[in-house]
């Protein structure tokens, strides 16, 4: 389920990741396919541009998916 806190993840440059946009995944912030039949939102495929840590959004309100932009601070 969506959370108000981002998740710090170690990303590998050039590797593809699938970010959950529906909030149903048991592996948030990554997609596990739970959206199928439960949500119109699909996963977002992205490729890490560089090695290192990143804050990935878990509230699904970011304007810069999949990265946290602080939007969770404004969710009730």
PDB file of C-alpha atoms in Angstrom:
ATOM      1  CA  UNK A   1       0.000   0.000   0.000  1.00  0.00           C
ATOM      2  CA  UNK A   2       1.125   3.575  -0.566  1.00  0.00           C
ATOM      3  CA  UNK A   3       3.189   5.214   2.147  1.00  0.00           C
ATOM      4  CA  UNK A   4       4.127   8.768   3.022  1.00  0.00           C
ATOM      5  CA  UNK A   5       7.839   7.937   3.148  1.00  0.00           C
ATOM      6  CA  UNK A   6      10.162   7.355   0.204  1.00  0.00           C
ATOM      7  CA  UNK A   7      12.367   4.278   0.049  1.00  0.00           C
ATOM      8  CA  UNK A   8      16.138   4.583  -0.323  1.00  0.00           C
ATOM      9  CA  UNK A   9      17.223   2.094  -2.996  1.00  0.00           C
ATOM     10  CA  UNK A  10      20.605   1.220  -4.458  1.00  0.00           C
ATOM     11  CA  UNK A  11      20.290   1.406  -8.252  1.00  0.00           C
ATOM     12  CA  UNK A  12      22.620   0.019 -10.918  1.00  0.00           C
ATOM     13  CA  UNK A  13      23.390   2.137 -13.983  1.00  0.00           C
ATOM     14  CA  UNK A  14      21.788   0.763 -17.139  1.00  0.00           C
ATOM     15  CA  UNK A  15      19.501  -1.658 -15.278  1.00  0.00           C
ATOM     16  CA  UNK A  16      15.749  -1.556 -15.934  1.00  0.00           C
ATOM     17  CA  UNK A  17      13.367  -1.305 -13.008  1.00  0.00           C
ATOM     18  CA  UNK A  18       9.570  -1.390 -12.813  1.00  0.00           C
ATOM     19  CA  UNK A  19       8.129   1.129 -10.361  1.00  0.00           C
ATOM     20  CA  UNK A  20       4.686   0.461  -8.849  1.00  0.00           C
ATOM     21  CA  UNK A  21       2.121   3.161  -9.631  1.00  0.00           C
ATOM     22  CA  UNK A  22      -0.980   1.434  -8.237  1.00  0.00           C
ATOM     23  CA  UNK A  23       0.057   0.771  -4.631  1.00  0.00           C
ATOM     24  CA  UNK A  24      -1.027  -2.892  -4.661  1.00  0.00           C
ATOM     25  CA  UNK A  25       2.453  -4.414  -4.908  1.00  0.00           C
ATOM     26  CA  UNK A  26       3.827  -6.383  -1.955  1.00  0.00           C
ATOM     27  CA  UNK A  27       7.278  -5.251  -3.131  1.00  0.00           C
ATOM     28  CA  UNK A  28       6.788  -1.443  -3.023  1.00  0.00           C
ATOM     29  CA  UNK A  29       8.365   0.592  -4.582  1.00  0.00           C
ATOM     30  CA  UNK A  30       8.711  -2.064  -7.274  1.00  0.00           C
ATOM     31  CA  UNK A  31       5.924  -3.686  -9.273  1.00  0.00           C
ATOM     32  CA  UNK A  32       5.055  -7.337  -8.640  1.00  0.00           C
ATOM     33  CA  UNK A  33       2.187  -7.483 -11.139  1.00  0.00           C
ATOM     34  CA  UNK A  34      -0.578  -7.027  -8.528  1.00  0.00           C
ATOM     35  CA  UNK A  35      -2.162  -4.254 -10.641  1.00  0.00           C
ATOM     36  CA  UNK A  36      -3.422  -6.789 -13.163  1.00  0.00           C
ATOM     37  CA  UNK A  37      -7.192  -6.816 -12.914  1.00  0.00           C
ATOM     38  CA  UNK A  38      -7.139  -4.571  -9.825  1.00  0.00           C
ATOM     39  CA  UNK A  39      -6.095  -1.226 -11.242  1.00  0.00           C
ATOM     40  CA  UNK A  40      -5.875   0.679 -14.497  1.00  0.00           C
ATOM     41  CA  UNK A  41      -2.461   1.971 -13.448  1.00  0.00           C
ATOM     42  CA  UNK A  42       0.459  -0.014 -14.796  1.00  0.00           C
ATOM     43  CA  UNK A  43       4.063  -0.140 -13.730  1.00  0.00           C
ATOM     44  CA  UNK A  44       6.514   2.486 -14.924  1.00  0.00           C
ATOM     45  CA  UNK A  45       9.638   1.068 -16.541  1.00  0.00           C
ATOM     46  CA  UNK A  46      12.745   3.161 -15.983  1.00  0.00           C
ATOM     47  CA  UNK A  47      16.451   2.686 -16.490  1.00  0.00           C
ATOM     48  CA  UNK A  48      18.842   3.923 -13.821  1.00  0.00           C
ATOM     49  CA  UNK A  49      21.147   6.574 -15.245  1.00  0.00           C
ATOM     50  CA  UNK A  50      23.911   6.013 -12.692  1.00  0.00           C
ATOM     51  CA  UNK A  51      25.004   3.714  -9.888  1.00  0.00           C
ATOM     52  CA  UNK A  52      24.051   4.827  -6.416  1.00  0.00           C
ATOM     53  CA  UNK A  53      21.268   5.467  -3.986  1.00  0.00           C
ATOM     54  CA  UNK A  54      17.984   7.069  -4.950  1.00  0.00           C
ATOM     55  CA  UNK A  55      14.822   7.940  -3.059  1.00  0.00           C
ATOM     56  CA  UNK A  56      11.901   6.272  -4.820  1.00  0.00           C
ATOM     57  CA  UNK A  57       8.381   7.522  -4.224  1.00  0.00           C
ATOM     58  CA  UNK A  58       5.915   5.295  -2.397  1.00  0.00           C
ATOM     59  CA  UNK A  59       3.002   7.758  -2.116  1.00  0.00           C
ATOM     60  CA  UNK A  60       2.347   7.791  -5.892  1.00  0.00           C
ATOM     61  CA  UNK A  61       1.914  11.610  -5.770  1.00  0.00           C
ATOM     62  CA  UNK A  62       5.336  12.563  -7.117  1.00  0.00           C
ATOM     63  CA  UNK A  63       5.520  14.804 -10.161  1.00  0.00           C
ATOM     64  CA  UNK A  64       8.885  13.200 -11.024  1.00  0.00           C
ATOM     65  CA  UNK A  65       8.173   9.450 -11.090  1.00  0.00           C
ATOM     66  CA  UNK A  66       9.679   7.212  -9.884  1.00  0.00           C
ATOM     67  CA  UNK A  67      11.723   9.602  -7.754  1.00  0.00           C
ATOM     68  CA  UNK A  68      10.456  11.261  -4.586  1.00  0.00           C
ATOM     69  CA  UNK A  69       9.884  15.000  -4.948  1.00  0.00           C
ATOM     70  CA  UNK A  70       8.484  15.606  -1.457  1.00  0.00           C
ATOM     71  CA  UNK A  71       4.826  15.467  -2.504  1.00  0.00           C
ATOM     72  CA  UNK A  72       4.128  13.084   0.395  1.00  0.00           C
ATOM     73  CA  UNK A  73       4.434  16.062   2.761  1.00  0.00           C
ATOM     74  CA  UNK A  74       1.171  17.471   1.405  1.00  0.00           C
ATOM     75  CA  UNK A  75      -0.939  14.288   1.656  1.00  0.00           C
ATOM     76  CA  UNK A  76      -3.476  14.188   4.514  1.00  0.00           C
TER      77      UNK A  76
END
